[in-house]
Amino acid sequence: MLARLAAKRLHEIRHVFRQSPQVSRSLSTALNYHIDSPDNNPDLPWEFSDANKSKVKEIMSHYPSNYKQSAVIPLLDLAQQQHGGWLPVSAMNAVAKVIEVAPIRVFEVATFYSMFNRTKVGKYHLLVCGTTPCMIRGSREIESALLKHLGVKRNEVTKDGLFSVGEMECMGCCVNAPMITVADYSNGSEGYTYNYYEDVTPERVVEIVELLRRGEKLPPGTQNPKRTKCGPEGGNTTLLSEPKPPLCRDLDAC
């Protein structure tokens, strides 16, 4: 009884979405799952570009012929780069054909990892670290500054298609919190970059956006001019010399 009611309700929802592509796009973006739409459905043709077909062969060469499915993540990443930063269902189906598995096996991976976007993103996809160290250091204010400056909500794309803002958990450089990453899809898979910008402030992330808008590239890493990489401001004050080896251990014998 409940299964029939759920199936009926799902059919009604899909019918509404198909009647209104705009509703379909907005809701699929907000909920981050696949609903057939004019620009994302299994009937749309999709294949790797000629340049990327050689990359597919190179990726597949790293895996034994009976373990082709192990290449699913690098192939999905390549497909996402080629498709402007997101994965339509037809691209996932193309990956399934390459590694010779049922499409659901590829969908399982693409829906599990947050690195794969299943709705459109901007040419510059900005991700704000939301884990505790960055939150304590002001990541919420950084996200608010980005959203206000760009005039969008989280996971929305600006009208010019250049920018989108999302959240990501732990980027692995807590000592330089807070931080953001910029996934650059502006030149497809050939010019794709994924850079971290650390020690950012609300003012600095706005400056980064405007630099990207002008097509300028800035060095990744810490944005605090008083720091070198993850070192303290002003330089080290301790551990200035090589540590002495323990008396009971022959280091040369190791």
XYZ file of C-alpha atoms in Angstrom:
254
model
C 0.000 0.000 0.000
C 2.685 2.485 1.036
C 4.888 1.455 -1.894
C 2.065 2.135 -4.352
C 1.356 5.541 -2.810
C 5.046 6.454 -2.927
C 5.349 5.360 -6.546
C 2.228 7.356 -7.480
C 3.544 10.455 -5.722
C 6.947 10.141 -7.410
C 5.220 9.855 -10.799
C 3.237 13.036 -10.073
C 6.376 14.941 -9.064
C 8.265 13.863 -12.182
C 5.291 14.905 -14.321
C 5.333 18.409 -12.793
C 9.085 18.716 -13.349
C 8.812 17.665 -16.988
C 6.083 20.255 -17.548
C 8.241 23.027 -16.063
C 11.986 22.861 -16.958
C 12.676 25.938 -14.807
C 11.219 24.238 -11.713
C 13.139 21.093 -12.576
C 16.458 22.934 -12.788
C 15.973 24.921 -9.574
C 14.812 21.963 -7.493
C 17.430 19.564 -8.817
C 20.072 22.177 -7.971
C 18.756 22.642 -4.454
C 18.341 18.926 -3.762
C 21.382 17.822 -5.776
C 19.902 14.756 -7.411
C 19.117 13.827 -10.982
C 15.757 14.625 -12.546
C 15.354 14.367 -16.309
C 15.511 17.848 -17.814
C 16.242 19.244 -21.288
C 19.953 19.608 -20.533
C 20.371 16.491 -18.369
C 18.812 13.250 -19.501
C 20.105 9.883 -20.755
C 19.031 10.559 -24.353
C 21.500 13.409 -24.855
C 24.618 12.290 -26.765
C 27.881 12.504 -24.830
C 31.372 11.166 -25.455
C 34.918 12.039 -24.500
C 36.571 14.566 -26.784
C 39.322 13.451 -29.155
C 41.950 15.022 -26.881
C 40.526 13.261 -23.837
C 40.198 9.871 -25.522
C 43.975 9.536 -25.320
C 43.770 10.456 -21.633
C 41.141 7.752 -21.164
C 43.535 5.203 -22.652
C 46.331 6.439 -20.399
C 44.102 6.186 -17.322
C 42.946 2.683 -18.258
C 46.559 1.540 -18.717
C 47.063 1.826 -14.952
C 44.550 -0.931 -14.214
C 44.480 -4.666 -15.045
C 41.929 -5.606 -17.704
C 39.821 -7.451 -15.125
C 39.740 -4.386 -12.830
C 38.570 -1.728 -15.262
C 35.954 -0.535 -12.777
C 38.736 0.778 -10.559
C 39.186 3.648 -13.039
C 35.746 5.074 -12.299
C 36.898 8.029 -10.184
C 39.626 9.416 -12.513
C 37.320 8.923 -15.514
C 34.459 10.758 -13.809
C 36.862 13.544 -12.892
C 37.994 13.832 -16.516
C 34.390 13.845 -17.736
C 33.515 16.563 -15.246
C 36.416 18.715 -16.393
C 35.353 18.317 -20.024
C 31.729 19.156 -19.267
C 32.388 22.445 -17.526
C 32.501 21.238 -13.947
C 29.440 19.012 -13.663
C 28.330 15.501 -14.607
C 25.171 14.956 -16.647
C 23.698 11.476 -16.523
C 24.777 10.874 -20.137
C 28.426 11.451 -19.160
C 28.095 8.933 -16.336
C 26.633 6.453 -18.815
C 29.624 7.029 -21.113
C 32.007 6.236 -18.252
C 30.025 3.062 -17.513
C 30.563 1.912 -21.107
C 34.312 2.506 -20.891
C 34.750 0.443 -17.727
C 32.085 -2.079 -18.766
C 29.819 -1.923 -15.731
C 26.126 -1.261 -15.209
C 25.412 2.512 -15.112
C 24.140 2.242 -11.533
C 27.690 1.365 -10.404
C 28.911 4.698 -11.764
C 25.927 6.570 -10.328
C 26.752 5.140 -6.892
C 30.223 6.669 -7.008
C 29.145 10.015 -8.460
C 26.450 10.457 -5.816
C 28.707 9.460 -2.921
C 31.658 11.813 -3.394
C 31.077 15.533 -2.986
C 33.869 16.280 -5.490
C 31.422 15.362 -8.270
C 28.847 17.994 -9.169
C 25.591 16.744 -10.644
C 24.189 20.166 -11.421
C 25.737 23.089 -13.252
C 28.452 25.146 -11.573
C 30.243 28.306 -12.625
C 33.401 28.374 -14.690
C 35.029 29.228 -11.381
C 33.558 27.048 -8.644
C 34.510 28.445 -5.235
C 34.331 26.071 -2.281
C 34.513 27.318 1.294
C 35.895 24.963 3.943
C 33.231 24.476 6.621
C 35.045 22.219 9.075
C 35.564 23.309 12.698
C 38.996 25.051 12.505
C 37.932 27.129 9.505
C 34.514 27.840 11.063
C 36.174 29.094 14.242
C 38.393 31.334 12.101
C 35.467 32.879 10.223
C 34.491 30.662 7.271
C 30.827 31.580 7.667
C 31.677 35.259 7.226
C 33.786 34.379 4.176
C 30.914 32.475 2.570
C 28.504 35.328 3.341
C 30.885 37.842 1.742
C 31.120 35.726 -1.428
C 27.367 35.170 -1.706
C 26.591 38.842 -1.100
C 29.211 40.059 -3.577
C 28.077 37.643 -6.302
C 24.367 38.004 -5.579
C 23.676 34.272 -5.387
C 22.719 31.602 -2.896
C 24.877 28.587 -2.121
C 25.205 26.294 -5.183
C 23.602 28.853 -7.493
C 25.420 30.110 -10.593
C 25.802 33.790 -11.397
C 23.853 35.071 -14.409
C 27.049 35.390 -16.466
C 27.896 31.747 -15.736
C 31.275 32.651 -14.248
C 30.914 31.862 -10.547
C 29.247 29.528 -8.098
C 29.839 29.028 -4.390
C 29.653 25.766 -2.451
C 30.882 24.238 0.785
C 33.462 21.521 1.266
C 34.563 19.677 4.363
C 38.180 19.734 5.587
C 40.648 20.778 2.913
C 43.503 19.512 5.065
C 45.355 22.715 5.932
C 43.864 23.625 9.302
C 47.003 25.529 10.347
C 46.205 28.068 7.621
C 42.496 28.355 8.349
C 40.254 29.711 7.006
C 40.602 28.684 3.394
C 38.801 28.246 0.095
C 39.510 26.317 -3.083
C 38.872 27.441 -6.645
C 38.075 24.824 -9.285
C 38.810 26.506 -12.626
C 36.766 25.028 -15.477
C 37.081 28.100 -17.703
C 39.292 26.311 -20.251
C 37.913 22.775 -20.063
C 40.053 19.805 -19.149
C 43.141 21.244 -20.889
C 43.394 24.266 -18.593
C 41.748 22.794 -15.517
C 43.248 23.805 -12.177
C 42.229 23.214 -8.573
C 43.965 25.618 -6.201
C 43.789 26.329 -2.473
C 43.852 29.840 -1.027
C 44.603 29.969 2.683
C 44.482 32.581 5.458
C 41.719 34.373 3.590
C 39.501 37.170 4.875
C 36.081 38.353 3.646
C 37.820 41.220 1.882
C 40.455 39.005 0.302
C 37.981 36.497 -1.177
C 36.150 39.361 -2.898
C 39.495 40.496 -4.341
C 40.145 36.930 -5.541
C 36.772 36.904 -7.320
C 37.529 40.152 -9.128
C 40.985 38.938 -10.150
C 39.428 35.818 -11.646
C 36.787 37.901 -13.382
C 39.571 39.827 -15.121
C 41.256 36.578 -16.117
C 44.211 37.132 -13.800
C 45.847 34.213 -12.019
C 47.180 34.643 -8.523
C 49.585 32.363 -6.654
C 47.779 29.803 -4.483
C 48.620 29.193 -0.843
C 48.587 31.585 2.069
C 47.167 35.035 1.414
C 48.832 36.433 4.530
C 51.974 38.318 3.401
C 53.476 37.937 6.883
C 53.574 34.140 6.602
C 55.653 31.720 4.520
C 53.541 28.686 3.696
C 52.415 27.338 7.088
C 55.110 29.047 9.144
C 54.259 31.561 11.878
C 54.067 35.282 11.224
C 57.522 36.809 11.453
C 59.327 33.470 11.092
C 60.234 30.688 13.495
C 61.221 31.491 17.056
C 61.972 27.896 18.118
C 63.523 24.806 16.523
C 66.057 26.956 14.698
C 68.753 24.268 14.452
C 68.969 20.599 13.560
C 67.767 18.360 16.414
C 70.371 16.252 18.189
C 70.010 12.508 17.606
C 69.242 10.271 20.590
C 72.342 8.852 22.263
C 71.071 5.274 22.165
C 70.414 5.080 18.407
C 72.846 4.670 15.528
C 71.175 6.757 12.807
C 73.709 5.668 10.170
C 72.608 2.070 10.639
C 68.968 2.846 9.829
